[in-house]
Amino acid sequence: MQSAAIRPIPNMLERNLFNEEHEAFRETVRKFYEKEVVPNIEKYEKQQHVDRDLWNKAGDLGLLCTTMPEQYGGSGVDRLYSMILIEEQAYAMDSSTGFSLHSDIVANYINNFGHEQQKQKWLPKMASGEVVTAIAMTEPGTGSDLQAVRTSAVLDGDEYVINGSKIFITNGYLCDMAIVVCKTGNNEKGSANLSLIIVEADRVGFSKGKPLNKIGMKGQDTCELFFDNVRVPKENLLGMEGMGFMMLMKELAWERMLVAIICQAGAEAAFAHTVQYTKDRKAFGKPIGSFQNTRFKLAELRTEIDFCRTYLDRCMQLQLEERLGIDAAAAAKYKISDMFSKVVDDCLQLHGGYGYMLEYPIARAYIDNRANRIYAGTNEIMKELISRTL
Ligand SMILES: Cc1cc2nc3c(=O)[nH]c(=O)nc-3n(C[C@H](O)[C@H](O)[C@H](O)COP(=O)(O)OP(=O)(O)OC[C@H]3O[C@@H](n4cnc5c(N)ncnc54)[C@H](O)[C@@H]3O)c2cc1C
């Protein structure tokens, strides 16, 4: 198997987001992936989820919920630390770990909208890896159109009774808790009908399907969740009833950035592997990297990758200043995930037949990358959002 330890080639325009502390953290994350994840990727792919104790190991090193306040078990640091965690996952060419969804999405919902008791109950355990979490929005009948959600939560005394099912849920198989998007009330209030409810996985009536058989990202646990008269105390409501859609909207720009970050770093990793491969592989007595077609193709890819990097880092700067617009984040998600797909396709071509073999990281990147254009809002929905601002 070709080594997954090739580092990305520095960008043509030097990046200026990180300081020495960030770089020291990057080193910790890099070593974690190198030691704990990369040697086990094949195993994770066979079992279709990571080992449960990987979460605890990540928690012990402070790699989960890093941006959460210290009083709730986090390190209280800026979101560049999340960026570093995601980049190092991509540079390790891993698609098995679902840490970002847990740390950068679920934890944010609890921290932003939860009451004090919910924060104290969940965030420290999420930061230590004792609790694994998921967010369950998509249903068999609806994904892009969240207002059509059918899973219902009906108040019965002091409890919500939840019925319905969710599909394609990342971390679903190992999760100890899920934030579930439910329809509350029977009226036709559209988005004002949606609420977010915390559901513990050991509640009676809550069951999980087997990990779904995906074409790629095989090591990441993705499954169906079923709710059959699941009763939860009404204190499990996150924020206010009917405010679910508003809460989902609040962090959407950041969620799209998470996908853009993984795609950008994934493209940089695929490119670095390919440059190395074209130096090593010979045809007609010369390295294939010496052919003009190879050199021009690599020059084109480098240019596309670096243009996207500049846009993304600028978006990240605006994100840190809390000034990133929904349209700019949507553009980053759609453009950079499209770019990633194009880059891995061209990189695979430069690997010849070996690019089609799964023991080469480029082959896995080719099938893994595809989901990025679908989840966190499809790229068509991203274009819809951008067009609405015109
Ligand atoms: C690996 C993976 C992990 C996932 N993880 C999660 C998770 O953790 N939690 C979760 O809730 N969901 C998750 N999802 C689900 C994902 O968010 C949805 O698949 C996605 O939002 C699309 O919804 P859908 O599959 O129902 O497609 P649909 O909404 O049915 O879309 C089908 C096609 O129609 C197009 N379309 C739909 N509406 C419009 C429109 N208005 N204008 C133009 N085109 C349109 C779409 O772009 C798409 O091409 C995951 C999916 C995958 C593949």
Coordinates of C-alpha atoms in Angstrom, one line a residue, residues 27-370:
E27 CA 1.6 18.2 15.2
T28 CA -0.4 16.5 17.9
V29 CA -3.3 15.8 15.5
R30 CA -0.9 14.6 12.8
K31 CA 0.7 12.1 15.1
F32 CA -2.7 10.9 16.4
Y33 CA -3.8 10.2 12.8
E34 CA -0.5 8.6 11.9
K35 CA -0.5 6.3 15.0
E36 CA -4.1 5.6 15.8
V37 CA -6.1 6.0 12.6
V38 CA -4.1 5.3 9.5
P39 CA -2.9 1.8 10.5
N40 CA -6.5 0.8 11.2
I41 CA -8.3 2.3 8.1
E42 CA -8.7 -1.1 6.4
K43 CA -10.2 -2.6 9.6
Y44 CA -12.6 0.3 10.0
E45 CA -13.7 -0.1 6.4
K46 CA -14.4 -3.8 7.0
Q47 CA -16.5 -3.2 10.1
Q48 CA -18.0 0.0 8.7
H49 CA -17.2 2.1 11.7
V50 CA -14.2 3.1 13.8
D51 CA -13.4 1.3 17.1
R52 CA -15.4 2.8 19.9
D53 CA -12.3 3.5 22.0
L54 CA -10.8 5.7 19.3
W55 CA -13.3 8.3 20.5
N56 CA -11.9 8.0 24.1
K57 CA -8.3 8.3 22.8
A58 CA -9.2 11.4 20.8
G59 CA -10.9 12.8 23.9
D60 CA -7.9 12.1 26.1
L61 CA -5.7 14.2 23.7
G62 CA -8.1 17.1 23.7
L63 CA -9.1 16.5 20.1
L64 CA -12.9 16.5 20.7
C65 CA -15.1 19.6 21.2
T66 CA -11.8 21.7 21.3
T67 CA -13.6 25.0 20.7
M68 CA -16.1 24.4 23.6
P69 CA -15.7 26.5 26.7
E70 CA -13.2 25.1 29.3
Q71 CA -15.9 24.9 32.0
Y72 CA -17.6 22.3 29.7
G73 CA -14.5 20.2 29.1
G74 CA -13.3 22.0 25.9
S75 CA -10.2 24.1 25.4
G76 CA -12.0 27.3 24.7
V77 CA -9.9 27.9 21.5
D78 CA -10.8 29.5 18.2
R79 CA -12.2 27.6 15.2
L80 CA -8.8 27.4 13.5
Y81 CA -8.3 24.4 15.8
S82 CA -11.3 22.8 14.1
M83 CA -9.8 23.6 10.8
I84 CA -6.5 22.0 11.7
L85 CA -8.3 18.8 12.9
I86 CA -10.2 18.5 9.7
E87 CA -7.1 19.3 7.5
E88 CA -5.0 16.6 9.3
Q89 CA -7.8 14.1 8.8
A90 CA -7.8 14.9 5.1
Y91 CA -3.9 14.9 4.8
A92 CA -4.0 11.4 6.5
M93 CA -6.5 10.5 3.7
D94 CA -8.9 9.2 6.3
S95 CA -12.7 9.3 5.9
S96 CA -13.6 7.0 8.8
T97 CA -13.6 9.4 11.8
G98 CA -16.8 11.4 12.3
F99 CA -15.3 13.7 15.0
S100 CA -16.1 17.0 13.2
L101 CA -19.8 16.4 13.1
H102 CA -19.7 15.7 16.9
S103 CA -17.4 18.5 17.9
D104 CA -18.2 21.2 15.4
I105 CA -21.9 20.7 14.8
V106 CA -23.7 18.8 17.6
A107 CA -21.6 20.5 20.4
N108 CA -22.3 23.9 18.9
Y109 CA -26.1 23.3 19.0
I110 CA -25.9 22.4 22.6
N111 CA -23.6 25.2 23.5
N112 CA -25.5 27.8 21.6
F113 CA -29.1 26.8 22.4
G114 CA -29.0 24.4 25.3
H115 CA -29.9 25.3 28.8
E116 CA -27.3 25.1 31.6
Q117 CA -28.3 21.6 32.7
Q118 CA -28.0 20.3 29.1
K119 CA -24.6 21.9 28.7
Q120 CA -23.3 20.4 31.9
K121 CA -24.8 17.0 31.2
W122 CA -23.5 16.6 27.6
L123 CA -20.6 18.7 26.7
P124 CA -17.9 17.4 29.2
K125 CA -18.8 13.8 28.2
M126 CA -18.7 14.7 24.5
A127 CA -15.3 16.3 25.0
S128 CA -13.9 13.2 26.8
G129 CA -15.3 10.8 24.2
E130 CA -17.5 9.1 26.8
V131 CA -20.5 10.1 24.7
V132 CA -20.6 9.9 20.8
T133 CA -23.3 12.1 19.1
A134 CA -25.1 12.4 15.9
I135 CA -27.5 14.9 14.3
A136 CA -30.6 13.3 12.6
M137 CA -32.3 15.5 10.0
T138 CA -32.6 13.5 6.8
E139 CA -35.5 11.0 6.4
P140 CA -36.2 8.4 3.8
G141 CA -38.8 10.8 2.3
T142 CA -36.9 14.0 2.6
G143 CA -33.4 15.5 2.7
S144 CA -33.1 18.9 1.0
D145 CA -36.6 19.9 1.9
L146 CA -36.3 19.9 5.7
Q147 CA -39.8 21.4 6.2
A148 CA -41.2 18.1 4.9
V149 CA -39.8 16.2 7.9
R150 CA -42.4 13.7 9.2
T151 CA -40.8 12.4 12.4
S152 CA -43.2 13.7 15.0
A153 CA -42.8 14.6 18.7
V154 CA -46.1 15.0 20.5
L155 CA -46.2 16.3 24.1
D156 CA -47.9 13.9 26.4
G157 CA -47.9 15.3 30.0
D158 CA -44.2 16.0 30.8
E159 CA -42.8 13.9 27.9
Y160 CA -42.5 14.0 24.2
V161 CA -43.5 10.9 22.3
I162 CA -41.4 10.5 19.2
N163 CA -42.3 8.4 16.1
G164 CA -40.6 8.2 12.8
S165 CA -37.2 7.3 11.2
K166 CA -34.1 9.0 10.0
I167 CA -31.6 7.9 7.3
F168 CA -27.9 8.4 6.3
I169 CA -27.0 9.5 9.9
T170 CA -23.2 9.9 10.4
N171 CA -22.1 8.4 13.8
G172 CA -25.5 6.9 14.0
Y173 CA -24.3 3.3 14.7
L174 CA -22.0 4.3 17.6
C175 CA -24.0 7.2 18.9
D176 CA -25.1 7.5 22.6
M177 CA -27.2 10.5 21.8
A178 CA -28.7 12.2 18.8
I179 CA -30.2 15.6 18.2
V180 CA -33.4 14.7 16.3
V181 CA -35.2 17.1 14.0
C182 CA -38.9 16.6 14.8
K183 CA -42.2 18.1 13.7
T184 CA -43.9 19.4 16.8
G185 CA -47.6 20.3 16.8
N186 CA -50.2 19.3 14.1
N187 CA -50.7 22.7 12.4
E188 CA -49.3 23.7 9.0
K189 CA -46.8 26.2 10.3
G190 CA -44.1 25.1 7.8
S191 CA -40.6 25.7 9.3
A192 CA -42.1 26.9 12.6
N193 CA -43.2 23.3 13.0
L194 CA -39.7 22.0 13.5
S195 CA -38.0 21.4 16.9
L196 CA -34.7 19.9 17.9
I197 CA -34.9 17.2 20.6
I198 CA -32.1 15.4 22.4
V199 CA -32.7 11.6 22.4
E200 CA -30.5 9.3 24.4
A201 CA -29.7 6.0 22.5
D202 CA -30.8 3.8 25.4
R203 CA -34.4 5.1 25.4
V204 CA -37.0 2.4 25.0
G205 CA -38.2 2.4 21.3
F206 CA -35.0 3.9 19.9
S207 CA -33.3 1.4 17.6
K208 CA -30.5 1.6 15.0
G209 CA -30.1 -0.1 11.6
K210 CA -26.9 -1.8 10.5
P211 CA -24.3 0.5 9.0
L212 CA -25.4 1.4 5.4
N213 CA -23.5 -0.1 2.5
K214 CA -22.0 3.0 0.9
I215 CA -19.9 3.2 -2.2
G216 CA -17.2 5.1 -0.3
M217 CA -16.4 6.5 3.1
K218 CA -16.8 2.8 4.1
G219 CA -15.1 3.2 7.5
Q220 CA -17.5 6.0 8.6
D221 CA -20.5 4.8 10.4
T222 CA -23.7 5.9 8.7
C223 CA -27.0 4.3 9.5
E224 CA -30.7 4.5 9.9
L225 CA -32.4 5.4 13.2
F226 CA -35.9 4.3 14.2
F227 CA -38.2 5.9 16.8
D228 CA -41.2 3.8 17.9
N229 CA -43.1 5.7 20.7
V230 CA -39.8 6.9 22.2
R231 CA -40.6 8.9 25.4
V232 CA -38.2 11.6 26.4
P233 CA -38.7 14.3 29.2
K234 CA -39.7 17.6 27.8
E235 CA -36.5 19.0 29.3
N236 CA -34.8 17.3 26.3
L237 CA -36.1 20.0 24.0
L238 CA -33.2 22.1 22.7
G239 CA -34.0 25.8 22.7
M240 CA -37.7 26.6 22.1
E241 CA -40.4 24.6 20.5
G242 CA -40.9 25.6 16.8
M243 CA -37.4 27.2 16.7
G244 CA -35.7 24.2 15.1
F245 CA -35.3 25.6 11.7
M246 CA -34.0 28.9 13.0
M247 CA -31.4 27.0 15.0
L248 CA -30.4 24.9 12.1
M249 CA -29.9 28.0 10.0
K250 CA -27.7 29.8 12.5
E251 CA -24.7 27.5 12.1
L252 CA -25.2 26.5 8.4
A253 CA -22.5 28.7 7.1
W254 CA -20.0 27.0 9.4
E255 CA -21.2 23.5 8.5
R256 CA -20.6 24.3 4.9
M257 CA -17.2 25.5 5.7
L258 CA -16.4 22.2 7.4
V259 CA -17.1 20.4 4.1
A260 CA -15.1 23.0 2.1
I261 CA -12.1 22.6 4.5
I262 CA -12.1 18.8 4.1
C263 CA -12.4 19.0 0.4
Q264 CA -9.6 21.6 0.0
A265 CA -7.2 19.6 2.2
G266 CA -8.3 16.4 0.4
A267 CA -7.4 17.9 -2.9
E268 CA -4.0 19.0 -1.6
A269 CA -3.3 15.5 -0.3
A270 CA -4.4 13.8 -3.6
F271 CA -2.2 16.3 -5.5
A272 CA 0.9 15.7 -3.3
H273 CA 0.5 11.9 -3.7
T274 CA 0.2 12.3 -7.4
V275 CA 3.3 14.5 -7.8
Q276 CA 5.3 11.9 -5.9
Y277 CA 3.8 9.1 -8.0
T278 CA 4.7 10.8 -11.3
K279 CA 8.3 11.1 -10.1
D280 CA 8.5 7.5 -9.2
R281 CA 6.7 5.8 -12.1
K282 CA 8.6 5.3 -15.3
A283 CA 7.3 4.8 -18.9
F284 CA 9.3 4.8 -22.1
G285 CA 12.4 5.0 -19.9
K286 CA 11.5 8.2 -18.2
P287 CA 9.5 9.3 -15.1
I288 CA 5.9 9.9 -16.3
G289 CA 6.2 13.3 -14.6
S290 CA 8.6 14.4 -17.4
F291 CA 6.0 14.2 -20.1
Q292 CA 4.7 17.6 -21.1
N293 CA 1.1 16.4 -20.6
T294 CA 1.8 15.4 -17.0
R295 CA 3.6 18.6 -16.2
F296 CA 0.9 20.8 -17.7
K297 CA -1.9 18.8 -16.0
L298 CA -0.1 19.1 -12.6
A299 CA 0.4 22.9 -13.2
E300 CA -3.3 23.3 -14.0
L301 CA -4.3 21.3 -10.9
R302 CA -1.9 23.3 -8.7
T303 CA -3.4 26.5 -10.0
E304 CA -7.0 25.4 -9.3
I305 CA -6.2 24.1 -5.9
D306 CA -4.3 27.2 -4.8
F307 CA -7.0 29.6 -6.1
C308 CA -9.6 27.7 -4.0
R309 CA -7.2 27.8 -1.0
T310 CA -7.0 31.5 -1.1
Y311 CA -10.8 31.9 -1.2
L312 CA -11.2 29.4 1.6
D313 CA -8.7 30.9 3.9
R314 CA -10.3 34.3 3.4
C315 CA -13.7 32.8 4.2
M316 CA -12.1 31.3 7.3
Q317 CA -10.8 34.7 8.3
L318 CA -14.4 36.1 7.9
Q319 CA -15.8 33.2 9.9
L320 CA -13.4 34.0 12.8
E321 CA -14.7 37.6 12.7
E322 CA -18.3 36.3 12.5
R323 CA -18.8 38.1 9.2
L324 CA -19.0 35.1 6.8
G325 CA -22.1 35.3 4.7
I326 CA -24.3 32.3 3.8
D327 CA -23.7 32.9 0.1
A328 CA -19.9 33.0 0.4
A329 CA -20.0 29.8 2.5
A330 CA -22.3 28.1 0.1
A331 CA -19.9 29.1 -2.8
A332 CA -17.0 27.6 -0.9
K333 CA -18.8 24.4 -0.3
Y334 CA -20.0 23.9 -3.9
K335 CA -16.9 25.2 -5.7
I336 CA -14.3 23.4 -3.5
S337 CA -16.2 20.1 -3.5
D338 CA -16.5 20.3 -7.3
M339 CA -12.8 21.1 -7.5
F340 CA -11.9 18.1 -5.2
S341 CA -13.8 15.8 -7.5
K342 CA -12.1 17.1 -10.6
V343 CA -8.7 16.9 -8.9
V344 CA -9.0 13.3 -7.8
D345 CA -10.3 12.3 -11.2
D346 CA -7.3 13.8 -13.0
C347 CA -4.9 12.5 -10.3
L348 CA -6.3 9.0 -10.7
Q349 CA -5.7 9.2 -14.5
L350 CA -2.1 10.1 -13.9
H351 CA -1.8 6.9 -11.7
G352 CA -2.8 4.7 -14.7
G353 CA -4.2 1.3 -13.7
Y354 CA -2.8 1.6 -10.1
G355 CA -5.1 4.5 -9.6
Y356 CA -8.0 2.0 -9.9
M357 CA -6.6 -0.2 -7.1
L358 CA -8.0 0.3 -3.7
E359 CA -4.6 -0.1 -2.0
Y360 CA -3.6 3.3 -3.5
P361 CA -4.9 6.2 -1.5
I362 CA -5.9 8.0 -4.7
A363 CA -8.5 5.3 -5.5
R364 CA -10.1 5.6 -2.1
A365 CA -10.1 9.4 -2.4
Y366 CA -11.8 9.0 -5.7
I367 CA -14.8 7.1 -4.2
D368 CA -14.8 8.9 -0.9
N369 CA -14.9 12.4 -2.2
R370 CA -18.2 12.0 -4.0

